[in-house]
Coordinates of C-alpha atoms in Angstrom, one line a residue:
M1 CA 55.0 -111.2 48.9
V2 CA 54.3 -114.5 47.3
C3 CA 57.5 -116.2 46.3
H4 CA 56.9 -117.3 42.8
K5 CA 59.7 -119.8 41.8
I6 CA 61.9 -118.4 38.9
F7 CA 62.3 -120.7 35.8
D8 CA 64.6 -118.9 33.3
G9 CA 66.0 -119.3 29.9
H10 CA 69.7 -119.4 30.4
N11 CA 72.6 -120.1 32.8
D12 CA 76.2 -121.2 32.5
V13 CA 76.4 -123.6 35.4
L14 CA 77.7 -126.5 33.4
L15 CA 80.6 -124.5 32.1
R16 CA 81.6 -123.5 35.6
L17 CA 81.3 -127.2 37.0
W18 CA 83.3 -128.3 33.8
S19 CA 85.9 -125.7 34.3
G20 CA 86.4 -126.9 38.1
R21 CA 86.3 -130.6 37.6
P22 CA 86.1 -133.0 39.5
D23 CA 85.5 -131.4 42.9
A24 CA 82.9 -128.7 41.6
I25 CA 80.3 -131.3 40.6
D26 CA 80.4 -132.6 44.4
G27 CA 80.2 -129.1 45.6
F28 CA 77.1 -128.2 43.7
A29 CA 75.0 -129.8 46.4
A30 CA 77.0 -128.6 49.2
G31 CA 77.4 -125.0 48.0
S32 CA 80.1 -124.6 45.3
G33 CA 80.1 -121.0 44.8
G34 CA 79.5 -119.2 41.5
H35 CA 76.1 -117.7 40.9
I36 CA 74.0 -120.9 41.5
D37 CA 74.4 -124.1 43.6
G38 CA 71.7 -126.2 45.3
P39 CA 71.5 -124.6 48.7
R40 CA 71.3 -121.0 47.3
A41 CA 69.0 -121.8 44.6
K42 CA 66.5 -122.8 47.3
L43 CA 67.2 -119.7 49.2
G44 CA 66.5 -117.6 46.1
G45 CA 63.3 -119.5 44.9
F46 CA 65.1 -120.6 41.7
G47 CA 62.9 -123.3 40.3
G48 CA 65.2 -124.2 37.2
G49 CA 66.0 -123.2 33.7
M50 CA 67.9 -123.9 30.5
F51 CA 71.2 -125.3 31.5
A52 CA 73.5 -124.2 28.7
I53 CA 76.4 -126.3 27.3
F54 CA 79.0 -123.9 26.1
V55 CA 82.4 -125.0 24.6
P56 CA 85.0 -122.1 25.4
G57 CA 87.8 -123.0 23.2
D58 CA 90.5 -120.6 23.0
L59 CA 88.4 -117.8 24.2
E60 CA 90.5 -114.7 24.9
L61 CA 88.0 -111.9 24.6
D62 CA 89.3 -108.7 26.2
L63 CA 86.3 -108.3 28.5
S64 CA 88.0 -105.3 30.1
A65 CA 86.9 -103.5 26.8
L66 CA 83.2 -103.8 28.2
H67 CA 84.0 -100.9 30.6
A68 CA 84.8 -98.6 27.7
A69 CA 82.4 -96.0 26.3
E70 CA 82.6 -97.7 22.8
Y71 CA 83.7 -101.2 22.1
D72 CA 83.7 -103.8 19.1
L73 CA 85.2 -107.2 20.2
P74 CA 86.5 -109.4 17.4
M75 CA 85.1 -112.9 17.8
P76 CA 87.5 -115.9 18.1
E77 CA 88.0 -118.3 15.3
P78 CA 85.4 -121.2 14.8
L79 CA 86.1 -124.3 16.7
S80 CA 86.7 -127.7 15.2
Y81 CA 83.9 -130.3 15.3
D82 CA 86.1 -132.7 17.3
E83 CA 86.8 -130.2 20.1
G84 CA 83.0 -129.1 20.1
L85 CA 81.7 -132.6 20.4
R86 CA 84.3 -133.6 23.2
V87 CA 83.5 -130.7 25.5
T88 CA 79.7 -130.9 24.7
L89 CA 79.5 -134.5 25.8
E90 CA 81.7 -133.7 28.9
Q91 CA 79.3 -131.1 29.9
A92 CA 76.3 -133.2 29.1
A93 CA 77.6 -135.9 31.3
I94 CA 78.0 -133.5 34.2
L95 CA 74.1 -132.6 33.8
L96 CA 73.3 -136.3 33.5
E97 CA 75.4 -137.0 36.7
L98 CA 73.5 -134.1 38.6
D99 CA 70.3 -135.5 37.6
R100 CA 71.5 -139.1 38.8
R101 CA 72.4 -137.7 42.1
G102 CA 69.3 -136.0 42.4
D103 CA 70.6 -132.5 42.5
V104 CA 68.4 -131.6 39.5
V105 CA 66.0 -133.1 37.5
L106 CA 66.7 -133.3 33.7
C107 CA 63.4 -132.4 32.1
R108 CA 62.2 -133.1 28.6
T109 CA 58.6 -131.8 28.8
A110 CA 56.9 -128.9 30.4
I111 CA 55.1 -131.5 32.5
D112 CA 58.4 -132.7 33.9
I113 CA 59.2 -128.9 34.8
E114 CA 56.0 -128.5 36.7
R115 CA 56.6 -131.7 38.5
A116 CA 60.1 -130.9 39.6
M117 CA 59.2 -127.4 40.7
A118 CA 56.1 -128.7 42.7
D119 CA 58.7 -131.2 44.5
D120 CA 60.9 -128.4 45.3
R121 CA 63.7 -129.6 43.0
I122 CA 65.5 -127.7 40.3
A123 CA 64.3 -128.4 36.9
A124 CA 67.0 -128.6 34.3
V125 CA 66.6 -128.4 30.5
M126 CA 69.6 -129.4 28.4
H127 CA 70.5 -126.6 26.0
I128 CA 73.5 -126.0 23.9
E129 CA 74.8 -122.3 23.1
G130 CA 76.8 -122.8 19.9
A131 CA 76.2 -125.9 17.9
E132 CA 79.9 -126.9 17.3
A133 CA 79.1 -130.4 18.4
I134 CA 76.9 -131.0 15.5
G135 CA 78.2 -131.8 12.0
P136 CA 76.6 -131.1 8.6
D137 CA 74.9 -134.5 8.7
L138 CA 73.1 -133.5 11.9
A139 CA 73.7 -137.1 13.3
S140 CA 74.9 -135.9 16.6
L141 CA 71.9 -133.7 16.9
D142 CA 69.5 -136.7 17.1
V143 CA 71.8 -138.5 19.6
L144 CA 72.0 -135.3 21.9
Y145 CA 68.3 -135.3 21.6
A146 CA 68.0 -138.8 22.8
A147 CA 70.1 -137.8 25.7
G148 CA 67.6 -134.9 26.7
L149 CA 68.8 -132.0 24.5
R150 CA 65.7 -129.7 24.0
S151 CA 67.1 -126.4 23.0
V152 CA 69.7 -125.5 20.4
G153 CA 71.5 -122.1 19.8
P154 CA 73.1 -122.3 16.3
V155 CA 76.0 -120.0 17.5
W156 CA 77.4 -118.2 20.5
S157 CA 78.5 -115.1 18.6
R158 CA 81.5 -117.1 17.4
N159 CA 80.5 -118.2 14.0
T160 CA 79.7 -121.9 13.3
I161 CA 79.0 -124.0 10.1
F162 CA 75.4 -123.2 10.7
A163 CA 75.4 -119.3 11.1
H164 CA 76.9 -116.1 11.9
G165 CA 76.8 -114.7 15.4
V166 CA 76.0 -111.0 16.5
P167 CA 79.2 -109.1 17.7
F168 CA 79.7 -107.8 21.3
R169 CA 79.4 -104.3 20.0
Y170 CA 78.4 -101.0 21.6
P171 CA 76.7 -98.8 20.5
S172 CA 75.1 -100.5 17.6
D173 CA 72.1 -99.3 15.4
A174 CA 69.0 -101.6 15.7
D175 CA 69.0 -102.3 12.1
A176 CA 72.9 -102.4 11.7
D177 CA 74.1 -105.1 9.2
T178 CA 76.1 -107.4 11.2
G179 CA 76.8 -109.8 8.4
P180 CA 75.3 -112.9 6.9
G181 CA 72.8 -115.1 8.7
L182 CA 72.2 -118.7 8.4
T183 CA 74.2 -120.9 5.9
E184 CA 72.7 -123.7 3.9
E185 CA 73.7 -126.0 6.7
G186 CA 72.0 -123.6 9.2
K187 CA 68.8 -123.9 7.2
R188 CA 68.8 -127.7 7.4
L189 CA 69.6 -127.6 11.0
V190 CA 66.7 -125.1 11.7
K191 CA 64.2 -127.6 9.9
R192 CA 65.5 -130.4 11.8
V193 CA 65.0 -128.5 15.1
G194 CA 61.5 -127.8 14.0
E195 CA 60.9 -131.6 13.1
L196 CA 62.0 -132.5 16.5
R197 CA 60.0 -129.9 18.2
M198 CA 62.9 -128.2 20.1
V199 CA 63.6 -124.7 21.0
L200 CA 65.6 -122.7 18.4
D201 CA 67.3 -120.0 20.3
T202 CA 68.2 -116.8 18.4
S203 CA 69.9 -114.8 21.3
H204 CA 73.4 -114.9 19.7
L205 CA 72.1 -115.1 16.1
N206 CA 72.8 -111.8 14.1
M207 CA 69.8 -109.7 12.5
A208 CA 70.0 -111.7 9.2
G209 CA 69.9 -115.0 10.8
F210 CA 67.0 -114.0 13.2
W211 CA 64.8 -113.2 10.3
E212 CA 65.8 -116.3 8.3
V213 CA 64.6 -118.4 11.3
A214 CA 61.5 -116.4 11.1
E215 CA 61.0 -117.4 7.4
E216 CA 61.2 -121.2 8.5
G217 CA 57.9 -120.5 10.7
L218 CA 59.4 -121.6 14.1
P219 CA 58.2 -119.7 17.2
L220 CA 61.1 -117.1 17.8
V221 CA 62.8 -117.6 21.1
A222 CA 65.6 -115.4 22.6
T223 CA 66.5 -117.0 25.9
H224 CA 68.6 -114.1 27.4
S225 CA 68.1 -110.9 25.5
N226 CA 67.1 -107.4 26.4
A227 CA 65.6 -104.3 24.5
H228 CA 67.7 -102.4 22.1
A229 CA 65.6 -99.3 22.6
L230 CA 66.9 -99.1 26.4
C231 CA 70.4 -100.3 25.6
P232 CA 71.7 -100.1 22.1
H233 CA 73.9 -103.1 22.5
A234 CA 74.3 -105.5 19.4
R235 CA 73.3 -108.5 21.5
N236 CA 69.9 -106.7 22.3
L237 CA 66.6 -106.9 20.5
S238 CA 65.0 -104.3 18.2
D239 CA 61.3 -103.7 18.7
D240 CA 60.6 -105.4 15.3
Q241 CA 62.4 -108.5 16.8
L242 CA 60.4 -108.3 20.0
R243 CA 57.2 -107.9 18.2
A244 CA 57.9 -110.9 16.1
I245 CA 58.7 -112.9 19.1
G246 CA 55.1 -112.1 20.4
E247 CA 53.4 -112.7 17.0
T248 CA 54.9 -116.2 16.6
G249 CA 54.1 -117.4 20.1
G250 CA 57.7 -117.3 21.4
M251 CA 59.6 -116.1 24.2
V252 CA 62.3 -113.6 25.4
G253 CA 64.1 -113.9 28.6
L254 CA 65.5 -110.7 30.5
N255 CA 69.4 -111.0 30.6
Y256 CA 70.8 -109.9 34.0
L257 CA 74.3 -109.0 32.7
T258 CA 74.9 -105.4 33.2
A259 CA 76.3 -104.5 29.8
F260 CA 72.9 -105.5 28.3
L261 CA 71.1 -103.6 31.0
R262 CA 72.7 -100.3 31.3
P263 CA 72.1 -97.6 28.7
D264 CA 75.8 -97.1 28.5
G265 CA 76.6 -100.7 27.6
R266 CA 79.1 -101.1 30.5
M267 CA 79.8 -104.4 32.3
K268 CA 79.8 -102.7 35.8
P269 CA 77.6 -103.9 38.8
D270 CA 76.5 -100.4 39.8
D271 CA 73.5 -98.5 38.3
A272 CA 72.2 -101.5 36.5
F273 CA 69.5 -103.1 38.5
E274 CA 67.6 -100.0 38.2
H275 CA 67.1 -100.7 34.5
M276 CA 65.6 -104.2 34.8
I277 CA 62.1 -103.1 35.3
P278 CA 62.1 -100.5 32.4
H279 CA 63.6 -103.5 30.2
L280 CA 60.7 -105.8 31.3
D281 CA 58.3 -102.9 30.7
H282 CA 59.4 -102.5 27.1
M283 CA 59.5 -106.0 26.4
I284 CA 56.1 -106.7 27.8
A285 CA 54.6 -103.5 25.8
V286 CA 56.1 -104.7 22.5
A287 CA 56.2 -108.5 22.7
G288 CA 53.0 -109.0 25.0
E289 CA 52.9 -110.0 28.5
D290 CA 52.7 -113.7 27.5
H291 CA 56.0 -113.7 25.8
V292 CA 58.3 -112.3 28.4
G293 CA 60.2 -114.1 31.2
M294 CA 63.7 -114.5 32.8
G295 CA 66.9 -115.3 31.0
S296 CA 69.5 -114.7 33.8
D297 CA 72.9 -115.6 32.4
F298 CA 73.8 -116.7 35.9
D299 CA 77.5 -117.8 35.9
G300 CA 77.9 -116.0 32.6
G301 CA 79.2 -112.6 33.8
M302 CA 78.7 -109.6 35.9
L303 CA 75.3 -109.2 37.4
P304 CA 73.7 -106.0 39.3
K305 CA 75.2 -105.8 42.8
E306 CA 71.6 -105.6 44.2
I307 CA 71.2 -109.2 43.1
G308 CA 74.7 -110.8 43.3
A309 CA 73.7 -114.3 42.8
V310 CA 70.7 -116.6 42.7
E311 CA 70.0 -116.0 46.4
G312 CA 69.3 -112.4 45.6
L313 CA 66.3 -113.1 43.4
D314 CA 63.8 -111.7 45.9
V315 CA 65.2 -108.2 45.1
L316 CA 63.8 -108.6 41.8
R317 CA 60.5 -110.0 42.9
T318 CA 60.3 -107.0 45.3
A319 CA 60.9 -104.4 42.3
M320 CA 58.2 -106.2 40.3
E321 CA 55.8 -105.9 43.1
Q322 CA 56.7 -102.2 43.7
A323 CA 56.3 -101.5 40.0
G324 CA 52.6 -102.8 40.3
Y325 CA 52.8 -105.8 38.3
G326 CA 50.4 -107.7 40.3
D327 CA 50.5 -111.3 41.3
T328 CA 49.1 -112.8 37.8
L329 CA 51.7 -110.9 35.8
T330 CA 54.6 -111.6 38.2
K331 CA 53.8 -115.3 38.2
K332 CA 53.9 -115.3 34.3
L333 CA 57.1 -113.5 34.2
C334 CA 58.6 -115.7 36.9
H335 CA 57.7 -119.1 35.3
D336 CA 54.3 -119.5 33.7
N337 CA 55.2 -118.0 30.5
W338 CA 58.2 -120.2 30.0
I339 CA 56.3 -123.2 30.9
A340 CA 53.5 -122.4 28.4
A341 CA 55.9 -121.6 25.6
L342 CA 57.9 -124.8 26.0
R343 CA 54.6 -126.8 26.1
R344 CA 53.7 -125.0 22.8
I345 CA 57.0 -125.9 21.2
W346 CA 57.5 -129.1 22.6
G347 CA 54.1 -130.5 22.4
A348 CA 54.0 -131.8 25.9

């Protein structure tokens, strides 16, 4: 089996390193634990991905509720701009330091990603998950862009001044009303993101927000979401959404977290891996084989026990081979589709 490197749409390594400062940054190159570090990334053939900046705030979600047969978690209150900007800059500084040390390569173009992966280095794209660091004047967006930011998620489920997030709710109807979508500030943010030719990540946007982004004419991208038809979680995508992603030249990345894989929506490591290929099959059938990739959510929650962490990625490659995907399709899913989509969006 050819080991095609995996470039994926989402990880939370920066949050983990920020939470464990200062020693955690030193440990990334030596082997710092969590789901991803430098040595284990090489073992697993992890070529890189979107390195998310996420501001936790006073995040006190009762994650034990995700073990229940049904749940609907109330989201925390919105964060202040000051806190959002402070933590975002701190996590961005960690990524810049990892780049300075040579632990990753901060990539601003698809060409950068290809070169980094060819050199056997980790390609890292700066992404923000929840735009709390951006004010209504959007000035900080331009500054972050100059620092290397190339992908923006207006919300992480918790509402911002730009949009309303999708809840952590199971079960949830595919066409359920999960509240208002983009605000007027949000529509200006989407427009500016388009002008800068950045990725606009819809993964945590609610249904109304997703379709309002579509109205703005941007390629629809969901960096780490799965198929609602197989797991009726509010975080997963309906067939109409998946179809629109393909039609607009966008991308959807398979989320490895078990609550979004298992048909029962439970965050448990057992009986989850077997659903990864069916989710890929469904997303390929609806969005098209050129618009599906990986969106692991490493360091963001519980993974199937068969994968465990980044060094376990060969288990997924083997499953794709056994499913009869073939070398060309497997390579597309592992990294070609993401790189092609980013080239379309970024223009380089």
